[in-house]
PDB file of C-alpha atoms in Angstrom:
ATOM      1  CA  MET A   1      -0.165   0.150   0.334  1.00 65.00           C
ATOM      2  CA  ALA A   2       2.952   2.283   1.098  1.00 74.00           C
ATOM      3  CA  ASN A   3       4.209   1.823  -2.163  1.00 89.00           C
ATOM      4  CA  LEU A   4       1.181   1.757  -4.307  1.00 93.00           C
ATOM      5  CA  THR A   5       0.922   5.868  -2.610  1.00 95.00           C
ATOM      6  CA  LYS A   6       4.516   6.249  -3.155  1.00 97.00           C
ATOM      7  CA  ARG A   7       4.232   5.836  -6.747  1.00 96.00           C
ATOM      8  CA  GLN A   8       0.384   7.679  -7.137  1.00 97.00           C
ATOM      9  CA  LEU A   9       2.226  11.114  -5.853  1.00 97.00           C
ATOM     10  CA  SER A  10       5.170  10.584  -8.124  1.00 97.00           C
ATOM     11  CA  ALA A  11       2.899   9.905 -11.104  1.00 97.00           C
ATOM     12  CA  SER A  12       1.295  13.601  -9.747  1.00 97.00           C
ATOM     13  CA  LEU A  13       4.684  15.329  -9.888  1.00 97.00           C
ATOM     14  CA  GLN A  14       5.130  14.339 -12.747  1.00 96.00           C
ATOM     15  CA  LYS A  15       2.511  15.195 -14.381  1.00 97.00           C
ATOM     16  CA  MET A  16       2.359  19.009 -12.844  1.00 97.00           C
ATOM     17  CA  LEU A  17       6.462  19.059 -13.526  1.00 96.00           C
ATOM     18  CA  THR A  18       5.344  19.221 -17.688  1.00 96.00           C
ATOM     19  CA  GLN A  19       3.289  21.811 -16.611  1.00 96.00           C
ATOM     20  CA  ASN A  20       5.568  23.745 -14.174  1.00 95.00           C
ATOM     21  CA  GLN A  21       9.130  24.031 -12.614  1.00 93.00           C
ATOM     22  CA  LEU A  22       9.731  22.867  -9.330  1.00 92.00           C
ATOM     23  CA  ASP A  23      10.552  25.057  -7.227  1.00 90.00           C
ATOM     24  CA  LYS A  24       6.203  26.956  -8.674  1.00 93.00           C
ATOM     25  CA  ILE A  25       4.650  23.011  -7.413  1.00 96.00           C
ATOM     26  CA  THR A  26       3.625  23.670  -3.563  1.00 96.00           C
ATOM     27  CA  ILE A  27       2.468  20.345  -1.638  1.00 97.00           C
ATOM     28  CA  GLN A  28      -1.663  21.420  -1.182  1.00 97.00           C
ATOM     29  CA  ASP A  29      -1.116  21.672  -4.801  1.00 96.00           C
ATOM     30  CA  LEU A  30       0.482  17.923  -5.338  1.00 97.00           C
ATOM     31  CA  VAL A  31      -1.970  16.382  -2.543  1.00 97.00           C
ATOM     32  CA  ASN A  32      -4.877  17.813  -4.520  1.00 97.00           C
ATOM     33  CA  GLU A  33      -3.840  15.879  -7.832  1.00 97.00           C
ATOM     34  CA  ALA A  34      -2.985  13.260  -6.327  1.00 96.00           C
ATOM     35  CA  GLN A  35      -5.934  13.425  -3.930  1.00 96.00           C
ATOM     36  CA  VAL A  36      -4.367  12.038  -1.042  1.00 96.00           C
ATOM     37  CA  SER A  37      -3.928  14.183   2.408  1.00 96.00           C
ATOM     38  CA  ARG A  38      -1.220  16.603   3.570  1.00 97.00           C
ATOM     39  CA  LYS A  39      -0.385  14.218   6.106  1.00 97.00           C
ATOM     40  CA  THR A  40      -0.182  11.228   3.410  1.00 96.00           C
ATOM     41  CA  PHE A  41       2.963  13.348   1.706  1.00 97.00           C
ATOM     42  CA  TYR A  42       4.712  13.473   4.944  1.00 97.00           C
ATOM     43  CA  TYR A  43       3.905  10.404   5.929  1.00 96.00           C
ATOM     44  CA  HIS A  44       5.812   9.138   2.634  1.00 96.00           C
ATOM     45  CA  PHE A  45       7.986  12.758   2.299  1.00 97.00           C
ATOM     46  CA  GLN A  46      10.114  15.193   4.040  1.00 97.00           C
ATOM     47  CA  ASP A  47       9.186  17.559   1.158  1.00 96.00           C
ATOM     48  CA  ILE A  48       8.605  17.740  -2.813  1.00 94.00           C
ATOM     49  CA  TYR A  49      12.878  17.097  -3.046  1.00 92.00           C
ATOM     50  CA  ASP A  50      12.539  14.491  -0.876  1.00 95.00           C
ATOM     51  CA  LEU A  51       9.263  12.665  -3.514  1.00 96.00           C
ATOM     52  CA  LEU A  52      11.179  13.974  -6.596  1.00 94.00           C
ATOM     53  CA  GLU A  53      14.489  12.472  -5.539  1.00 92.00           C
ATOM     54  CA  TRP A  54      12.381   9.074  -4.889  1.00 95.00           C
ATOM     55  CA  THR A  55      11.143   9.572  -8.493  1.00 95.00           C
ATOM     56  CA  LEU A  56      14.274   9.683 -10.351  1.00 92.00           C
ATOM     57  CA  VAL A  57      15.808   6.870  -8.423  1.00 91.00           C
ATOM     58  CA  GLU A  58      12.788   4.536  -9.220  1.00 93.00           C
ATOM     59  CA  GLU A  59      12.702   5.791 -12.507  1.00 90.00           C
ATOM     60  CA  GLY A  60      16.998   5.415 -12.984  1.00 87.00           C
ATOM     61  CA  LYS A  61      16.284   1.825 -12.138  1.00 87.00           C
ATOM     62  CA  LYS A  62      13.800   1.206 -14.474  1.00 87.00           C
ATOM     63  CA  LEU A  63      15.709   2.583 -17.195  1.00 83.00           C
ATOM     64  CA  LEU A  64      19.126   1.085 -16.562  1.00 80.00           C
ATOM     65  CA  ALA A  65      16.854  -2.591 -16.229  1.00 80.00           C
ATOM     66  CA  GLU A  66      16.206  -1.804 -19.502  1.00 74.00           C
ATOM     67  CA  GLY A  67      18.992  -1.405 -21.112  1.00 60.00           C
ATOM     68  CA  ARG A  68      20.554  -4.125 -19.703  1.00 58.00           C
ATOM     69  CA  GLY A  69      21.364  -5.941 -22.934  1.00 56.00           C
ATOM     70  CA  GLU A  70      24.602  -6.841 -25.425  1.00 53.00           C
ATOM     71  CA  ASP A  71      24.474  -3.848 -27.549  1.00 58.00           C
ATOM     72  CA  GLY A  72      27.280  -2.491 -24.697  1.00 64.00           C
ATOM     73  CA  TRP A  73      27.381   1.559 -24.031  1.00 72.00           C
ATOM     74  CA  LYS A  74      26.382   3.020 -26.626  1.00 76.00           C
ATOM     75  CA  ASN A  75      22.606   1.352 -26.660  1.00 79.00           C
ATOM     76  CA  ASN A  76      22.332   2.114 -22.687  1.00 81.00           C
ATOM     77  CA  LEU A  77      23.313   5.852 -23.804  1.00 83.00           C
ATOM     78  CA  TRP A  78      21.146   6.084 -26.573  1.00 85.00           C
ATOM     79  CA  ASN A  79      18.474   4.808 -24.120  1.00 85.00           C
ATOM     80  CA  VAL A  80      19.167   7.407 -20.699  1.00 86.00           C
ATOM     81  CA  PHE A  81      18.732  10.130 -24.052  1.00 87.00           C
ATOM     82  CA  ARG A  82      15.802   8.996 -25.431  1.00 88.00           C
ATOM     83  CA  TYR A  83      14.226   8.847 -21.528  1.00 89.00           C
ATOM     84  CA  LEU A  84      15.524  12.158 -21.186  1.00 91.00           C
ATOM     85  CA  HIS A  85      13.602  13.637 -24.232  1.00 92.00           C
ATOM     86  CA  GLN A  86      11.157  11.689 -24.203  1.00 92.00           C
ATOM     87  CA  HIS A  87      10.267  13.951 -20.641  1.00 93.00           C
ATOM     88  CA  GLN A  88      11.583  16.879 -21.508  1.00 94.00           C
ATOM     89  CA  ALA A  89       9.192  19.791 -20.545  1.00 94.00           C
ATOM     90  CA  ALA A  90       9.662  18.074 -16.762  1.00 94.00           C
ATOM     91  CA  ILE A  91      13.710  17.593 -16.477  1.00 93.00           C
ATOM     92  CA  VAL A  92      14.018  20.455 -18.576  1.00 92.00           C
ATOM     93  CA  ASN A  93      11.366  22.115 -15.813  1.00 93.00           C
ATOM     94  CA  ILE A  94      13.889  20.565 -12.587  1.00 92.00           C
ATOM     95  CA  TYR A  95      16.200  22.532 -13.891  1.00 91.00           C
ATOM     96  CA  ARG A  96      14.968  25.389 -14.606  1.00 88.00           C
ATOM     97  CA  SER A  97      14.215  25.104 -10.990  1.00 86.00           C
ATOM     98  CA  GLN A  98      16.669  26.813  -8.941  1.00 65.00           C
ATOM     99  CA  LYS A  99      17.318  24.504  -6.131  1.00 63.00           C
ATOM    100  CA  ASP A 100      18.129  21.866  -8.058  1.00 55.00           C
ATOM    101  CA  GLY A 101      21.295  22.346 -10.071  1.00 68.00           C
ATOM    102  CA  GLY A 102      22.622  19.133  -7.512  1.00 83.00           C
ATOM    103  CA  LEU A 103      19.721  16.490  -7.679  1.00 86.00           C
ATOM    104  CA  LEU A 104      19.733  16.453 -11.122  1.00 87.00           C
ATOM    105  CA  ARG A 105      22.905  15.932 -12.315  1.00 88.00           C
ATOM    106  CA  ARG A 106      23.462  13.597  -9.101  1.00 88.00           C
ATOM    107  CA  HIS A 107      20.513  11.526 -11.439  1.00 89.00           C
ATOM    108  CA  VAL A 108      22.484  12.350 -14.245  1.00 89.00           C
ATOM    109  CA  ALA A 109      25.679  10.932 -13.065  1.00 90.00           C
ATOM    110  CA  SER A 110      23.611   7.723 -11.614  1.00 88.00           C
ATOM    111  CA  LEU A 111      22.671   6.819 -14.602  1.00 88.00           C
ATOM    112  CA  ILE A 112      25.382   7.523 -16.665  1.00 89.00           C
ATOM    113  CA  LEU A 113      27.827   5.821 -14.130  1.00 90.00           C
ATOM    114  CA  PRO A 114      26.785   1.694 -14.506  1.00 88.00           C
ATOM    115  CA  LEU A 115      26.936   1.682 -18.517  1.00 86.00           C
ATOM    116  CA  LEU A 116      30.523   3.163 -17.866  1.00 89.00           C
ATOM    117  CA  GLU A 117      31.843   0.617 -15.455  1.00 91.00           C
ATOM    118  CA  GLN A 118      30.094  -1.801 -17.617  1.00 87.00           C
ATOM    119  CA  ASP A 119      31.324  -1.207 -21.142  1.00 86.00           C
ATOM    120  CA  PHE A 120      34.548  -0.737 -18.782  1.00 91.00           C
ATOM    121  CA  ASP A 121      34.407  -4.557 -17.326  1.00 91.00           C
ATOM    122  CA  SER A 122      33.979  -5.663 -20.692  1.00 88.00           C
ATOM    123  CA  GLN A 123      37.186  -4.407 -22.107  1.00 90.00           C
ATOM    124  CA  PRO A 124      40.308  -7.331 -22.325  1.00 92.00           C
ATOM    125  CA  GLY A 125      42.706  -7.187 -20.092  1.00 93.00           C
ATOM    126  CA  HIS A 126      40.327  -4.918 -17.850  1.00 94.00           C
ATOM    127  CA  GLU A 127      41.201  -7.459 -14.550  1.00 95.00           C
ATOM    128  CA  ARG A 128      44.881  -5.880 -14.517  1.00 93.00           C
ATOM    129  CA  VAL A 129      44.378  -2.382 -14.456  1.00 94.00           C
ATOM    130  CA  ALA A 130      44.752  -1.267 -10.794  1.00 93.00           C
ATOM    131  CA  PRO A 131      41.297  -0.106  -8.942  1.00 94.00           C
ATOM    132  CA  GLU A 132      42.395   3.704  -8.088  1.00 93.00           C
ATOM    133  CA  ASP A 133      42.766   3.872 -11.702  1.00 92.00           C
ATOM    134  CA  ARG A 134      39.908   2.210 -12.771  1.00 94.00           C
ATOM    135  CA  GLU A 135      38.285   4.927 -10.648  1.00 94.00           C
ATOM    136  CA  PHE A 136      40.366   7.541 -11.864  1.00 91.00           C
ATOM    137  CA  LEU A 137      38.703   6.532 -15.880  1.00 90.00           C
ATOM    138  CA  LEU A 138      35.480   6.333 -14.695  1.00 93.00           C
ATOM    139  CA  ASP A 139      35.004   9.376 -12.877  1.00 92.00           C
ATOM    140  CA  LEU A 140      37.329  10.732 -15.358  1.00 90.00           C
ATOM    141  CA  TYR A 141      34.009   9.606 -17.836  1.00 89.00           C
ATOM    142  CA  SER A 142      31.412  10.343 -15.747  1.00 91.00           C
ATOM    143  CA  HIS A 143      32.151  13.357 -14.931  1.00 91.00           C
ATOM    144  CA  GLY A 144      32.622  14.764 -19.131  1.00 89.00           C
ATOM    145  CA  ILE A 145      29.495  13.410 -20.624  1.00 89.00           C
ATOM    146  CA  VAL A 146      27.473  14.138 -16.624  1.00 89.00           C
ATOM    147  CA  GLU A 147      28.913  17.862 -17.910  1.00 89.00           C
ATOM    148  CA  PHE A 148      27.742  17.251 -21.208  1.00 88.00           C
ATOM    149  CA  PHE A 149      23.957  16.105 -20.285  1.00 88.00           C
ATOM    150  CA  TYR A 150      23.294  19.064 -18.424  1.00 88.00           C
ATOM    151  CA  ARG A 151      24.482  22.091 -20.410  1.00 89.00           C
ATOM    152  CA  TRP A 152      22.550  19.676 -23.393  1.00 91.00           C
ATOM    153  CA  ILE A 153      19.560  20.234 -20.815  1.00 91.00           C
ATOM    154  CA  GLY A 154      19.872  23.077 -20.084  1.00 89.00           C
ATOM    155  CA  ASP A 155      20.042  24.400 -24.328  1.00 90.00           C
ATOM    156  CA  GLY A 156      16.416  22.620 -24.338  1.00 89.00           C
ATOM    157  CA  MET A 157      18.105  19.445 -25.982  1.00 91.00           C
ATOM    158  CA  LYS A 158      19.413  20.559 -28.485  1.00 88.00           C
ATOM    159  CA  PRO A 159      20.491  19.684 -31.052  1.00 87.00           C
ATOM    160  CA  GLU A 160      18.380  16.730 -30.654  1.00 86.00           C
ATOM    161  CA  PRO A 161      18.813  13.232 -29.910  1.00 86.00           C
ATOM    162  CA  GLU A 162      20.097  11.354 -32.538  1.00 86.00           C
ATOM    163  CA  GLN A 163      23.044  13.937 -33.253  1.00 87.00           C
ATOM    164  CA  THR A 164      24.372  14.238 -30.130  1.00 85.00           C
ATOM    165  CA  MET A 165      24.521  10.902 -29.851  1.00 85.00           C
ATOM    166  CA  ALA A 166      26.286   9.875 -32.642  1.00 85.00           C
ATOM    167  CA  ARG A 167      29.281  12.897 -32.177  1.00 84.00           C
ATOM    168  CA  LEU A 168      29.438  10.879 -28.716  1.00 82.00           C
ATOM    169  CA  SER A 169      30.111   7.496 -31.096  1.00 81.00           C
ATOM    170  CA  ARG A 170      32.171   9.061 -32.773  1.00 81.00           C
ATOM    171  CA  LEU A 171      34.505  10.689 -29.542  1.00 78.00           C
ATOM    172  CA  PHE A 172      34.272   7.701 -27.112  1.00 79.00           C
ATOM    173  CA  GLU A 173      34.375   4.980 -29.818  1.00 79.00           C
ATOM    174  CA  GLY A 174      37.094   2.341 -28.801  1.00 81.00           C
ATOM    175  CA  SER A 175      38.252   4.682 -26.437  1.00 85.00           C
ATOM    176  CA  MET A 176      37.812   2.777 -22.853  1.00 85.00           C
ATOM    177  CA  GLY A 177      39.271  -0.661 -24.475  1.00 88.00           C
ATOM    178  CA  ASP A 178      42.461   1.829 -26.126  1.00 90.00           C
ATOM    179  CA  PHE A 179      42.532   3.264 -22.534  1.00 87.00           C
ATOM    180  CA  ILE A 180      43.027  -0.510 -20.851  1.00 90.00           C
ATOM    181  CA  GLN A 181      45.383  -1.413 -23.201  1.00 91.00           C
ATOM    182  CA  ARG A 182      48.045   1.577 -22.831  1.00 90.00           C
ATOM    183  CA  TYR A 183      47.769   1.292 -19.203  1.00 87.00           C
ATOM    184  CA  ASN A 184      48.514  -2.216 -19.410  1.00 88.00           C
ATOM    185  CA  ARG A 185      51.430  -1.673 -22.099  1.00 88.00           C
ATOM    186  CA  THR A 186      52.485   1.372 -20.026  1.00 86.00           C
ATOM    187  CA  ALA A 187      52.052  -1.080 -16.788  1.00 78.00           C
ATOM    188  CA  ALA A 188      54.483  -3.973 -17.751  1.00 67.00           C
ATOM    189  CA  ALA A 189      57.414  -1.487 -19.967  1.00 63.00           C
ATOM    190  CA  PRO A 190      60.320  -0.823 -16.692  1.00 61.00           C
ATOM    191  CA  PRO A 191      60.253   2.532 -15.727  1.00 60.00           C
ATOM    192  CA  GLN A 192      62.931   5.061 -17.627  1.00 59.00           C
TER     193      GLN A 192
END
């Protein structure tokens, strides 16, 4: 029953975000839309940002579960583009909300990092890369891609996802494998 109520509140928030910026939505508006009491809202969530975070986490879980497969990071990254673009009005309204910068960035990062980890771990020789170097590379890639997505959202999701994905594919295709091969060659070579 509790998850049903949470999903009901989440659906109402998502619907309202297609029309309004997050910072313009009140709890009263939200409970009216969801047809629940304020007490019910506060039983489940501290505030609208808590509900938004729960919603983004749940949506992210579904998206990442759909993207698991053999097509690699490109197919999964394309799923992220498609998801963001399909929910453009809501995502842009979250972006435009004054208080949310960190929450939306964290959400995009939570979608991107598992895809990069999956790509890294599928490369031959990945197991020979030191954990701190693996973390460094994934951190570098994820910060770059997350910042790119964040700016893309801020620009109204222009250019279109297909064009943007093609550019990212050209840039990153094979780069993870190249890094791992280069790392393993230089790690095995004696210092000069």
